[in-house]
PDB file of C-alpha atoms in Angstrom:
ATOM      1  CA  MET S   1      91.705  94.601   4.105  1.00  0.00           C
ATOM      2  CA  THR S   2      90.853  92.174   6.783  1.00  0.00           C
ATOM      3  CA  SER S   3      93.125  88.944   8.319  1.00  0.00           C
ATOM      4  CA  SER S   4      92.572  85.496   7.756  1.00  0.00           C
ATOM      5  CA  SER S   5      91.693  85.252  11.402  1.00  0.00           C
ATOM      6  CA  HIS S   6      88.678  88.508  10.648  1.00  0.00           C
ATOM      7  CA  ARG S   7      89.897  90.274  13.701  1.00  0.00           C
ATOM      8  CA  ARG S   8      90.719  93.545  13.818  1.00  0.00           C
ATOM      9  CA  ARG S   9      93.901  95.768  16.045  1.00  0.00           C
ATOM     10  CA  THR S  10      92.253  98.141  18.548  1.00  0.00           C
ATOM     11  CA  ARG S  11      93.941 101.100  20.306  1.00  0.00           C
ATOM     12  CA  PRO S  12      94.617  99.998  23.784  1.00  0.00           C
ATOM     13  CA  LYS S  13      93.854 102.283  27.054  1.00  0.00           C
ATOM     14  CA  PRO S  14      97.086 103.702  28.330  1.00  0.00           C
ATOM     15  CA  ASP S  15      96.476 101.721  31.174  1.00  0.00           C
ATOM     16  CA  GLN S  16      96.356  97.868  29.451  1.00  0.00           C
ATOM     17  CA  ASP S  17      98.339  96.064  27.729  1.00  0.00           C
ATOM     18  CA  PHE S  18      98.086  95.010  24.256  1.00  0.00           C
ATOM     19  CA  GLU S  19      96.209  92.490  23.397  1.00  0.00           C
ATOM     20  CA  TRP S  20      93.693  91.900  19.766  1.00  0.00           C
ATOM     21  CA  ARG S  21      89.794  91.637  20.424  1.00  0.00           C
ATOM     22  CA  PRO S  22      87.449  90.808  17.570  1.00  0.00           C
ATOM     23  CA  VAL S  23      85.014  93.110  16.363  1.00  0.00           C
ATOM     24  CA  ARG S  24      81.568  91.400  15.577  1.00  0.00           C
ATOM     25  CA  GLY S  25      79.104  93.673  14.870  1.00  0.00           C
ATOM     26  CA  PRO S  26      80.482  95.665  11.204  1.00  0.00           C
ATOM     27  CA  LEU S  27      81.259  91.341  10.830  1.00  0.00           C
ATOM     28  CA  LEU S  28      77.437  90.745  10.991  1.00  0.00           C
ATOM     29  CA  ALA S  29      76.777  93.425   9.509  1.00  0.00           C
ATOM     30  CA  VAL S  30      78.551  92.253   6.176  1.00  0.00           C
ATOM     31  CA  ALA S  31      76.885  89.280   6.762  1.00  0.00           C
ATOM     32  CA  ALA S  32      73.401  90.586   6.562  1.00  0.00           C
ATOM     33  CA  VAL S  33      73.973  92.038   3.620  1.00  0.00           C
ATOM     34  CA  ALA S  34      74.612  89.254   1.822  1.00  0.00           C
ATOM     35  CA  ALA S  35      72.379  87.231   2.717  1.00  0.00           C
ATOM     36  CA  VAL S  36      69.577  89.264   1.136  1.00  0.00           C
ATOM     37  CA  ALA S  37      71.547  89.550  -1.900  1.00  0.00           C
ATOM     38  CA  LEU S  38      71.581  85.836  -2.548  1.00  0.00           C
ATOM     39  CA  VAL S  39      67.822  86.118  -1.574  1.00  0.00           C
ATOM     40  CA  VAL S  40      66.911  88.809  -3.941  1.00  0.00           C
ATOM     41  CA  THR S  41      69.346  86.650  -7.115  1.00  0.00           C
ATOM     42  CA  LEU S  42      67.109  83.457  -6.134  1.00  0.00           C
ATOM     43  CA  VAL S  43      63.975  85.260  -6.358  1.00  0.00           C
ATOM     44  CA  LEU S  44      64.759  86.969  -9.206  1.00  0.00           C
ATOM     45  CA  ALA S  45      66.229  83.674 -11.274  1.00  0.00           C
ATOM     46  CA  PHE S  46      63.679  81.066 -10.393  1.00  0.00           C
ATOM     47  CA  ARG S  47      60.630  84.573 -11.509  1.00  0.00           C
ATOM     48  CA  PRO S  48      57.952  83.051 -14.022  1.00  0.00           C
ATOM     49  CA  GLY S  49      58.874  83.322 -17.622  1.00  0.00           C
ATOM     50  CA  ASP S  50      62.504  83.489 -16.188  1.00  0.00           C
ATOM     51  CA  ALA S  51      64.894  81.147 -18.643  1.00  0.00           C
ATOM     52  CA  ALA S  52      66.948  79.980 -15.551  1.00  0.00           C
ATOM     53  CA  GLY S  53      63.907  78.361 -13.684  1.00  0.00           C
ATOM     54  CA  ALA S  54      60.453  76.125 -15.106  1.00  0.00           C
ATOM     55  CA  THR S  55      57.856  78.316 -16.514  1.00  0.00           C
ATOM     56  CA  GLY S  56      54.527  79.148 -15.911  1.00  0.00           C
ATOM     57  CA  GLN S  57      52.978  77.082 -18.848  1.00  0.00           C
ATOM     58  CA  ASP S  58      55.867  74.186 -17.431  1.00  0.00           C
ATOM     59  CA  ARG S  59      53.674  74.116 -14.208  1.00  0.00           C
ATOM     60  CA  ALA S  60      50.286  74.148 -15.746  1.00  0.00           C
ATOM     61  CA  ALA S  61      51.233  71.075 -17.473  1.00  0.00           C
ATOM     62  CA  SER S  62      52.687  69.145 -14.840  1.00  0.00           C
ATOM     63  CA  GLY S  63      50.457  70.457 -11.950  1.00  0.00           C
ATOM     64  CA  PRO S  64      47.237  68.313 -11.927  1.00  0.00           C
ATOM     65  CA  ALA S  65      44.058  68.891 -13.848  1.00  0.00           C
ATOM     66  CA  SER S  66      41.940  70.398 -10.674  1.00  0.00           C
ATOM     67  CA  GLU S  67      44.576  73.227  -9.635  1.00  0.00           C
ATOM     68  CA  ALA S  68      42.604  76.491  -9.333  1.00  0.00           C
ATOM     69  CA  VAL S  69      43.984  79.569 -11.620  1.00  0.00           C
ATOM     70  CA  PRO S  70      43.670  82.868  -8.317  1.00  0.00           C
ATOM     71  CA  SER S  71      42.039  84.955 -12.559  1.00  0.00           C
ATOM     72  CA  ALA S  72      42.257  84.993 -15.864  1.00  0.00           C
ATOM     73  CA  ALA S  73      44.627  87.381 -16.281  1.00  0.00           C
ATOM     74  CA  ALA S  74      47.295  85.525 -14.323  1.00  0.00           C
ATOM     75  CA  ALA S  75      46.417  81.312 -15.369  1.00  0.00           C
ATOM     76  CA  PRO S  76      49.269  80.372 -17.790  1.00  0.00           C
ATOM     77  CA  LYS S  77      47.407  78.942 -21.230  1.00  0.00           C
ATOM     78  CA  ARG S  78      48.001  74.995 -21.349  1.00  0.00           C
ATOM     79  CA  PRO S  79      49.881  74.141 -23.426  1.00  0.00           C
ATOM     80  CA  SER S  80      48.500  71.127 -26.539  1.00  0.00           C
ATOM     81  CA  PRO S  81      48.946  67.610 -26.253  1.00  0.00           C
ATOM     82  CA  LYS S  82      51.704  66.519 -28.968  1.00  0.00           C
ATOM     83  CA  PRO S  83      49.496  65.375 -31.760  1.00  0.00           C
ATOM     84  CA  SER S  84      52.045  61.675 -31.362  1.00  0.00           C
ATOM     85  CA  THR S  85      50.855  61.346 -28.069  1.00  0.00           C
ATOM     86  CA  PRO S  86      46.520  62.454 -27.823  1.00  0.00           C
ATOM     87  CA  SER S  87      44.823  61.938 -24.644  1.00  0.00           C
ATOM     88  CA  PRO S  88      41.706  58.697 -25.583  1.00  0.00           C
ATOM     89  CA  THR S  89      38.511  60.914 -25.002  1.00  0.00           C
ATOM     90  CA  PRO S  90      35.372  59.535 -23.158  1.00  0.00           C
ATOM     91  CA  THR S  91      34.032  57.978 -26.333  1.00  0.00           C
ATOM     92  CA  ALA S  92      37.180  56.201 -27.212  1.00  0.00           C
ATOM     93  CA  SER S  93      37.399  54.710 -24.554  1.00  0.00           C
ATOM     94  CA  ARG S  94      34.385  53.660 -24.023  1.00  0.00           C
ATOM     95  CA  ARG S  95      34.152  52.029 -27.181  1.00  0.00           C
ATOM     96  CA  THR S  96      36.875  50.100 -25.956  1.00  0.00           C
ATOM     97  CA  THR S  97      35.896  48.555 -23.177  1.00  0.00           C
ATOM     98  CA  ALA S  98      32.191  48.406 -24.153  1.00  0.00           C
ATOM     99  CA  SER S  99      31.169  45.146 -23.533  1.00  0.00           C
ATOM    100  CA  PRO S 100      29.044  43.907 -27.380  1.00  0.00           C
ATOM    101  CA  LYS S 101      25.297  45.087 -28.352  1.00  0.00           C
ATOM    102  CA  PRO S 102      22.710  43.204 -26.952  1.00  0.00           C
ATOM    103  CA  SER S 103      21.243  42.268 -29.863  1.00  0.00           C
ATOM    104  CA  GLU S 104      24.488  40.205 -30.428  1.00  0.00           C
ATOM    105  CA  THR S 105      24.461  38.526 -27.691  1.00  0.00           C
ATOM    106  CA  ALA S 106      21.689  36.781 -28.779  1.00  0.00           C
ATOM    107  CA  SER S 107      21.122  34.072 -31.538  1.00  0.00           C
ATOM    108  CA  GLY S 108      23.887  35.168 -33.887  1.00  0.00           C
ATOM    109  CA  THR S 109      21.491  36.841 -36.457  1.00  0.00           C
ATOM    110  CA  PRO S 110      19.824  40.271 -36.912  1.00  0.00           C
ATOM    111  CA  SER S 111      16.798  40.579 -35.694  1.00  0.00           C
ATOM    112  CA  HIS S 112      14.087  43.157 -35.403  1.00  0.00           C
ATOM    113  CA  ALA S 113      14.951  44.520 -31.964  1.00  0.00           C
ATOM    114  CA  ALA S 114      16.801  47.555 -33.798  1.00  0.00           C
ATOM    115  CA  ALA S 115      13.826  48.557 -36.317  1.00  0.00           C
ATOM    116  CA  ASN S 116      11.854  48.402 -33.319  1.00  0.00           C
ATOM    117  CA  GLY S 117      13.744  49.698 -30.082  1.00  0.00           C
ATOM    118  CA  ALA S 118      13.302  46.956 -28.376  1.00  0.00           C
ATOM    119  CA  THR S 119      17.113  45.161 -27.039  1.00  0.00           C
ATOM    120  CA  ARG S 120      18.011  41.145 -26.718  1.00  0.00           C
ATOM    121  CA  THR S 121      20.191  39.892 -23.924  1.00  0.00           C
ATOM    122  CA  THR S 122      20.661  36.354 -22.189  1.00  0.00           C
ATOM    123  CA  ALA S 123      20.725  35.825 -18.758  1.00  0.00           C
ATOM    124  CA  ALA S 124      20.917  32.772 -16.968  1.00  0.00           C
ATOM    125  CA  PRO S 125      18.171  29.768 -18.131  1.00  0.00           C
ATOM    126  CA  ALA S 126      14.785  29.621 -15.838  1.00  0.00           C
ATOM    127  CA  ALA S 127      13.260  26.768 -16.786  1.00  0.00           C
ATOM    128  CA  GLY S 128       9.982  24.849 -13.999  1.00  0.00           C
ATOM    129  CA  ARG S 129       8.956  21.415 -14.471  1.00  0.00           C
ATOM    130  CA  ILE S 130       8.856  21.859 -18.482  1.00  0.00           C
ATOM    131  CA  ARG S 131      12.170  21.537 -19.647  1.00  0.00           C
ATOM    132  CA  PRO S 132      13.767  21.299 -22.953  1.00  0.00           C
ATOM    133  CA  GLY S 133      15.225  18.428 -24.383  1.00  0.00           C
ATOM    134  CA  THR S 134      13.104  15.786 -21.428  1.00  0.00           C
ATOM    135  CA  ALA S 135      10.646  13.210 -23.031  1.00  0.00           C
ATOM    136  CA  TYR S 136       7.487  12.617 -20.442  1.00  0.00           C
ATOM    137  CA  GLN S 137       5.341  10.372 -19.873  1.00  0.00           C
ATOM    138  CA  GLY S 138       1.843  10.291 -19.607  1.00  0.00           C
ATOM    139  CA  VAL S 139      -1.764  10.276 -21.236  1.00  0.00           C
ATOM    140  CA  ALA S 140      -3.804  11.562 -23.784  1.00  0.00           C
ATOM    141  CA  THR S 141      -7.677  12.823 -23.176  1.00  0.00           C
ATOM    142  CA  SER S 142      -9.748  15.167 -25.621  1.00  0.00           C
ATOM    143  CA  TYR S 143     -12.052  17.792 -24.891  1.00  0.00           C
ATOM    144  CA  ASP S 144     -14.402  20.265 -27.107  1.00  0.00           C
ATOM    145  CA  ALA S 145     -12.491  23.218 -27.482  1.00  0.00           C
ATOM    146  CA  GLY S 146     -15.373  25.607 -28.319  1.00  0.00           C
ATOM    147  CA  ASN S 147     -13.469  28.855 -29.817  1.00  0.00           C
ATOM    148  CA  GLY S 148     -10.097  28.176 -28.904  1.00  0.00           C
ATOM    149  CA  ASP S 149     -10.433  30.534 -25.508  1.00  0.00           C
ATOM    150  CA  GLY S 150      -9.245  29.041 -22.181  1.00  0.00           C
ATOM    151  CA  ALA S 151      -7.406  29.420 -19.220  1.00  0.00           C
ATOM    152  CA  CYS S 152      -4.039  31.830 -20.669  1.00  0.00           C
ATOM    153  CA  SER S 153      -6.561  34.294 -21.107  1.00  0.00           C
ATOM    154  CA  TYR S 154      -5.540  34.524 -24.858  1.00  0.00           C
ATOM    155  CA  GLY S 155      -9.144  34.575 -26.158  1.00  0.00           C
ATOM    156  CA  PRO S 156     -10.964  33.288 -29.621  1.00  0.00           C
ATOM    157  CA  THR S 157      -8.610  31.871 -31.726  1.00  0.00           C
ATOM    158  CA  SER S 158      -8.568  29.729 -34.820  1.00  0.00           C
ATOM    159  CA  ASP S 159      -5.829  27.593 -33.821  1.00  0.00           C
ATOM    160  CA  VAL S 160      -7.658  24.081 -33.713  1.00  0.00           C
ATOM    161  CA  LEU S 161      -4.637  22.063 -32.642  1.00  0.00           C
ATOM    162  CA  THR S 162      -4.674  22.931 -28.852  1.00  0.00           C
ATOM    163  CA  ALA S 163      -4.261  21.861 -25.927  1.00  0.00           C
ATOM    164  CA  ALA S 164      -4.978  21.503 -21.871  1.00  0.00           C
ATOM    165  CA  MET S 165      -1.979  21.668 -19.380  1.00  0.00           C
ATOM    166  CA  ASN S 166      -2.547  18.888 -16.095  1.00  0.00           C
ATOM    167  CA  THR S 167      -2.151  21.385 -13.094  1.00  0.00           C
ATOM    168  CA  ALA S 168       1.205  20.772 -11.538  1.00  0.00           C
ATOM    169  CA  ASP S 169       2.667  20.677 -16.066  1.00  0.00           C
ATOM    170  CA  TYR S 170       0.545  23.799 -16.067  1.00  0.00           C
ATOM    171  CA  GLU S 171       2.316  25.636 -12.702  1.00  0.00           C
ATOM    172  CA  THR S 172       0.854  28.811 -12.636  1.00  0.00           C
ATOM    173  CA  ALA S 173       0.287  29.793 -16.052  1.00  0.00           C
ATOM    174  CA  LYS S 174       4.030  29.275 -16.896  1.00  0.00           C
ATOM    175  CA  ALA S 175       3.119  26.445 -19.559  1.00  0.00           C
ATOM    176  CA  CYS S 176       1.044  28.638 -21.503  1.00  0.00           C
ATOM    177  CA  GLY S 177       2.096  29.234 -24.756  1.00  0.00           C
ATOM    178  CA  ALA S 178       4.276  26.485 -25.203  1.00  0.00           C
ATOM    179  CA  TYR S 179       4.778  24.714 -28.262  1.00  0.00           C
ATOM    180  CA  VAL S 180       4.994  20.217 -27.396  1.00  0.00           C
ATOM    181  CA  SER S 181       5.403  16.727 -29.610  1.00  0.00           C
ATOM    182  CA  VAL S 182       2.981  14.965 -29.360  1.00  0.00           C
ATOM    183  CA  ARG S 183       3.559  11.243 -30.120  1.00  0.00           C
ATOM    184  CA  THR S 184       1.730   7.720 -28.815  1.00  0.00           C
ATOM    185  CA  ALA S 185       3.689   3.985 -29.710  1.00  0.00           C
ATOM    186  CA  SER S 186       2.586   4.011 -32.856  1.00  0.00           C
ATOM    187  CA  GLY S 187       4.890   6.622 -33.676  1.00  0.00           C
ATOM    188  CA  THR S 188       2.329   9.168 -34.749  1.00  0.00           C
ATOM    189  CA  SER S 189       2.619  11.921 -33.914  1.00  0.00           C
ATOM    190  CA  VAL S 190       1.504  16.217 -33.463  1.00  0.00           C
ATOM    191  CA  THR S 191       1.742  19.265 -32.340  1.00  0.00           C
ATOM    192  CA  VAL S 192       0.443  21.254 -29.893  1.00  0.00           C
ATOM    193  CA  ARG S 193      -0.057  24.729 -27.980  1.00  0.00           C
ATOM    194  CA  ILE S 194      -0.790  25.129 -24.703  1.00  0.00           C
ATOM    195  CA  THR S 195      -3.128  27.691 -24.035  1.00  0.00           C
ATOM    196  CA  ASN S 196      -5.702  25.890 -21.272  1.00  0.00           C
ATOM    197  CA  GLU S 197      -5.187  24.061 -18.151  1.00  0.00           C
ATOM    198  CA  CYS S 198      -6.428  20.619 -17.563  1.00  0.00           C
ATOM    199  CA  PRO S 199      -7.991  20.368 -13.134  1.00  0.00           C
ATOM    200  CA  ALA S 200      -8.193  17.485 -11.778  1.00  0.00           C
ATOM    201  CA  PRO S 201      -8.795  15.018 -11.935  1.00  0.00           C
ATOM    202  CA  CYS S 202      -6.346  14.921 -14.685  1.00  0.00           C
ATOM    203  CA  ALA S 203      -2.776  13.753 -12.913  1.00  0.00           C
ATOM    204  CA  ALA S 204       0.697  15.437 -13.907  1.00  0.00           C
ATOM    205  CA  GLY S 205       2.011  14.320 -17.486  1.00  0.00           C
ATOM    206  CA  GLN S 206      -1.915  14.072 -19.234  1.00  0.00           C
ATOM    207  CA  LEU S 207      -2.128  16.603 -21.392  1.00  0.00           C
ATOM    208  CA  ASP S 208      -6.122  17.637 -22.658  1.00  0.00           C
ATOM    209  CA  LEU S 209      -6.313  17.730 -26.485  1.00  0.00           C
ATOM    210  CA  SER S 210      -8.919  19.120 -28.635  1.00  0.00           C
ATOM    211  CA  HIS S 211     -10.686  17.050 -30.548  1.00  0.00           C
ATOM    212  CA  GLN S 212      -9.177  18.035 -32.929  1.00  0.00           C
ATOM    213  CA  ALA S 213      -5.464  16.745 -32.016  1.00  0.00           C
ATOM    214  CA  PHE S 214      -6.582  14.011 -30.460  1.00  0.00           C
ATOM    215  CA  ALA S 215      -8.091  13.050 -33.765  1.00  0.00           C
ATOM    216  CA  ARG S 216      -4.546  12.684 -35.486  1.00  0.00           C
ATOM    217  CA  LEU S 217      -3.242  10.663 -33.240  1.00  0.00           C
ATOM    218  CA  ALA S 218      -6.656   7.986 -32.832  1.00  0.00           C
ATOM    219  CA  PRO S 219     -10.268   7.774 -32.858  1.00  0.00           C
ATOM    220  CA  LEU S 220     -12.144   9.911 -30.431  1.00  0.00           C
ATOM    221  CA  SER S 221     -13.630   6.697 -29.819  1.00  0.00           C
ATOM    222  CA  ALA S 222     -10.052   5.546 -28.467  1.00  0.00           C
ATOM    223  CA  GLY S 223     -10.942   7.787 -24.789  1.00  0.00           C
ATOM    224  CA  ARG S 224      -7.833   7.598 -23.398  1.00  0.00           C
ATOM    225  CA  ILE S 225      -3.641   6.776 -25.071  1.00  0.00           C
ATOM    226  CA  ALA S 226      -0.348   6.026 -23.445  1.00  0.00           C
ATOM    227  CA  ILE S 227       1.692   9.412 -25.371  1.00  0.00           C
ATOM    228  CA  THR S 228       5.104  10.425 -25.093  1.00  0.00           C
ATOM    229  CA  TRP S 229       5.718  14.749 -24.941  1.00  0.00           C
ATOM    230  CA  SER S 230       8.267  17.110 -25.101  1.00  0.00           C
ATOM    231  CA  LEU S 231       9.011  20.505 -25.912  1.00  0.00           C
ATOM    232  CA  LEU S 232       9.225  22.619 -28.931  1.00  0.00           C
ATOM    233  CA  SER S 233      10.884  25.460 -30.309  1.00  0.00           C
ATOM    234  CA  PRO S 234       9.612  25.445 -33.587  1.00  0.00           C
ATOM    235  CA  ALA S 235       9.486  27.735 -36.392  1.00  0.00           C
ATOM    236  CA  VAL S 236       6.538  30.399 -36.250  1.00  0.00           C
ATOM    237  CA  SER S 237       5.395  32.911 -38.617  1.00  0.00           C
ATOM    238  CA  ASP S 238       4.042  35.457 -35.431  1.00  0.00           C
ATOM    239  CA  THR S 239       6.190  37.973 -32.910  1.00  0.00           C
ATOM    240  CA  VAL S 240       5.713  38.755 -29.682  1.00  0.00           C
ATOM    241  CA  SER S 241       2.470  41.377 -28.597  1.00  0.00           C
ATOM    242  CA  ILE S 242       1.877  42.864 -24.926  1.00  0.00           C
ATOM    243  CA  ARG S 243      -2.029  43.621 -23.691  1.00  0.00           C
ATOM    244  CA  TYR S 244      -3.008  45.683 -20.814  1.00  0.00           C
ATOM    245  CA  LYS S 245      -5.635  43.911 -18.855  1.00  0.00           C
ATOM    246  CA  THR S 246      -9.317  44.696 -19.106  1.00  0.00           C
ATOM    247  CA  GLY S 247      -9.159  48.041 -16.306  1.00  0.00           C
ATOM    248  CA  SER S 248      -5.715  48.922 -16.193  1.00  0.00           C
ATOM    249  CA  SER S 249      -4.400  52.501 -15.713  1.00  0.00           C
ATOM    250  CA  GLN S 250      -1.027  54.269 -13.833  1.00  0.00           C
ATOM    251  CA  TYR S 251      -2.452  52.926 -10.894  1.00  0.00           C
ATOM    252  CA  TRP S 252      -2.944  49.702 -11.224  1.00  0.00           C
ATOM    253  CA  CYS S 253      -2.373  47.240 -14.445  1.00  0.00           C
ATOM    254  CA  GLY S 254      -1.950  43.638 -15.848  1.00  0.00           C
ATOM    255  CA  ILE S 255       0.449  42.804 -18.543  1.00  0.00           C
ATOM    256  CA  GLN S 256       0.413  39.705 -21.063  1.00  0.00           C
ATOM    257  CA  ALA S 257       2.941  38.701 -23.332  1.00  0.00           C
ATOM    258  CA  ILE S 258       1.260  37.041 -26.364  1.00  0.00           C
ATOM    259  CA  GLY S 259       2.683  34.845 -29.108  1.00  0.00           C
ATOM    260  CA  HIS S 260       6.420  33.867 -27.784  1.00  0.00           C
ATOM    261  CA  ARG S 261       7.448  31.109 -29.191  1.00  0.00           C
ATOM    262  CA  ASN S 262       9.104  29.524 -26.205  1.00  0.00           C
ATOM    263  CA  PRO S 263       7.464  29.286 -23.141  1.00  0.00           C
ATOM    264  CA  LEU S 264       7.705  32.940 -20.709  1.00  0.00           C
ATOM    265  CA  ALA S 265       9.294  32.874 -17.352  1.00  0.00           C
ATOM    266  CA  ARG S 266       9.445  36.557 -16.348  1.00  0.00           C
ATOM    267  CA  LEU S 267       7.966  39.519 -16.919  1.00  0.00           C
ATOM    268  CA  GLU S 268       9.219  43.173 -15.518  1.00  0.00           C
ATOM    269  CA  VAL S 269       9.002  46.245 -15.674  1.00  0.00           C
ATOM    270  CA  ARG S 270      11.153  48.950 -15.289  1.00  0.00           C
ATOM    271  CA  THR S 271      11.291  51.480 -11.909  1.00  0.00           C
ATOM    272  CA  GLY S 272      13.166  53.794 -10.839  1.00  0.00           C
ATOM    273  CA  GLY S 273      15.403  51.155  -9.037  1.00  0.00           C
ATOM    274  CA  GLY S 274      15.235  48.672 -12.073  1.00  0.00           C
ATOM    275  CA  TRP S 275      13.674  46.326 -12.716  1.00  0.00           C
ATOM    276  CA  LEU S 276      10.985  44.538 -11.027  1.00  0.00           C
ATOM    277  CA  ALA S 277       9.603  40.858 -11.474  1.00  0.00           C
ATOM    278  CA  LEU S 278       5.783  40.870 -11.310  1.00  0.00           C
ATOM    279  CA  THR S 279       3.966  38.090  -9.890  1.00  0.00           C
ATOM    280  CA  ARG S 280       2.073  36.169 -12.471  1.00  0.00           C
ATOM    281  CA  THR S 281      -1.212  34.652 -11.729  1.00  0.00           C
ATOM    282  CA  GLY S 282      -3.199  31.476 -12.731  1.00  0.00           C
ATOM    283  CA  TYR S 283      -4.714  33.448 -15.982  1.00  0.00           C
ATOM    284  CA  ASN S 284      -1.369  34.015 -17.681  1.00  0.00           C
ATOM    285  CA  TYR S 285      -1.357  37.644 -16.346  1.00  0.00           C
ATOM    286  CA  PHE S 286       1.558  39.495 -14.247  1.00  0.00           C
ATOM    287  CA  LEU S 287       0.211  41.756 -12.128  1.00  0.00           C
ATOM    288  CA  SER S 288       1.751  45.235 -11.030  1.00  0.00           C
ATOM    289  CA  GLU S 289      -0.594  45.913  -7.821  1.00  0.00           C
ATOM    290  CA  GLN S 290       0.134  49.470  -6.794  1.00  0.00           C
ATOM    291  CA  GLY S 291       0.309  50.372 -10.921  1.00  0.00           C
ATOM    292  CA  THR S 292       4.264  50.440 -10.949  1.00  0.00           C
ATOM    293  CA  GLY S 293       5.891  50.630 -14.742  1.00  0.00           C
ATOM    294  CA  CYS S 294       2.170  50.131 -16.089  1.00  0.00           C
ATOM    295  CA  GLY S 295       3.314  52.090 -19.144  1.00  0.00           C
ATOM    296  CA  GLY S 296       6.861  51.519 -18.963  1.00  0.00           C
ATOM    297  CA  GLU S 297       9.675  49.738 -20.124  1.00  0.00           C
ATOM    298  CA  ILE S 298       8.631  45.997 -20.412  1.00  0.00           C
ATOM    299  CA  ARG S 299      11.678  42.919 -19.936  1.00  0.00           C
ATOM    300  CA  LEU S 300      10.619  39.421 -20.673  1.00  0.00           C
ATOM    301  CA  THR S 301      12.937  36.474 -20.337  1.00  0.00           C
ATOM    302  CA  ASP S 302      12.215  32.828 -21.833  1.00  0.00           C
ATOM    303  CA  ILE S 303      13.209  29.198 -20.071  1.00  0.00           C
ATOM    304  CA  TYR S 304      16.009  29.382 -22.239  1.00  0.00           C
ATOM    305  CA  GLY S 305      17.336  32.913 -20.613  1.00  0.00           C
ATOM    306  CA  GLU S 306      17.256  34.905 -23.667  1.00  0.00           C
ATOM    307  CA  GLN S 307      15.305  38.366 -22.960  1.00  0.00           C
ATOM    308  CA  LEU S 308      13.764  41.247 -24.640  1.00  0.00           C
ATOM    309  CA  THR S 309      13.428  44.206 -23.955  1.00  0.00           C
ATOM    310  CA  VAL S 310      10.303  46.145 -25.397  1.00  0.00           C
ATOM    311  CA  PRO S 311      10.236  50.275 -25.655  1.00  0.00           C
ATOM    312  CA  ALA S 312       7.358  51.556 -22.881  1.00  0.00           C
ATOM    313  CA  LEU S 313       3.498  51.105 -24.373  1.00  0.00           C
ATOM    314  CA  SER S 314       0.857  53.351 -23.620  1.00  0.00           C
ATOM    315  CA  VAL S 315      -1.217  51.687 -21.128  1.00  0.00           C
ATOM    316  CA  ARG S 316      -4.328  50.553 -23.967  1.00  0.00           C
ATOM    317  CA  PRO S 317      -6.633  47.970 -22.111  1.00  0.00           C
ATOM    318  CA  ASP S 318      -7.707  44.922 -24.302  1.00  0.00           C
ATOM    319  CA  VAL S 319      -5.615  46.063 -27.230  1.00  0.00           C
ATOM    320  CA  ILE S 320      -3.065  43.712 -28.561  1.00  0.00           C
ATOM    321  CA  GLN S 321       0.447  45.724 -28.948  1.00  0.00           C
ATOM    322  CA  HIS S 322       3.069  44.033 -31.716  1.00  0.00           C
ATOM    323  CA  THR S 323       6.597  44.236 -30.872  1.00  0.00           C
ATOM    324  CA  GLY S 324       8.167  43.038 -33.783  1.00  0.00           C
ATOM    325  CA  VAL S 325      10.873  41.080 -31.689  1.00  0.00           C
ATOM    326  CA  GLN S 326      11.536  37.265 -31.395  1.00  0.00           C
ATOM    327  CA  PHE S 327      12.610  35.086 -29.338  1.00  0.00           C
ATOM    328  CA  SER S 328      14.835  32.879 -30.472  1.00  0.00           C
ATOM    329  CA  ARG S 329      14.661  29.283 -31.849  1.00  0.00           C
ATOM    330  CA  HIS S 330      16.134  26.467 -29.964  1.00  0.00           C
TER     331      HIS S 330
END
């Protein structure tokens, strides 16, 4: 047994005095053996499945979900989530964070959009010269509207209560389809729909009414009368329709909206990069010069900011295609 000093007595040489010397070799060997034993003990203690250490299942549960597993045989089975603390599924999380459906953000009443695949959203108001809630002063004249066709390119119509808007307020066909209440100083009034343009010498504020509409206000012999007129958003029985211009194809097309309750501010087509606003012409067609979006989804925006998205329609030139949707009344 070694002493507390870990020193050992050695035999002295005959010609030397007796002394104590440390014995390092055996001591180092003992220390090495002890260290090896300690390492082996730790390895066994923390081996997978050992009760003393973390199990393979515990590590799989606590590690990142994307952690790689060397092989199917070596991969521990992941524990199922506890029923009391389930993780929300992607579908559930989308429901909790989703915005209201487009059809719920418009007028608050069900529309024909759901049945026809169209959607309804809102954007910023986009009124031009003719603004809701504004009364305009001007004069009324009259003309023979013939079959009802005009610069708005709606074609012949049986509606005799129509009017041509002066060029300034026509605003490159933005006034097309607008319903306008026309009133005289005596209180007599008539509602007309804008289907034509009245060029110079018609001045800003002037309306050139069909003979039938003018006769509701004064005798035709009056020629010119002072009027006040304002925009309406009336009850209508029709829904919006789409028509592709004659000559349209997948390489070039003109698109027109017909029967909209409120003036149309913008017409867009769906492209790979999003919505593309088409240029409006004075004859009330929106042109896609390169064919972009022809035959695809169409989004209509009225001057109040309401948007109707119409599913893709076939490019059928000069054919009226019904959408079954209509802008809200204001």
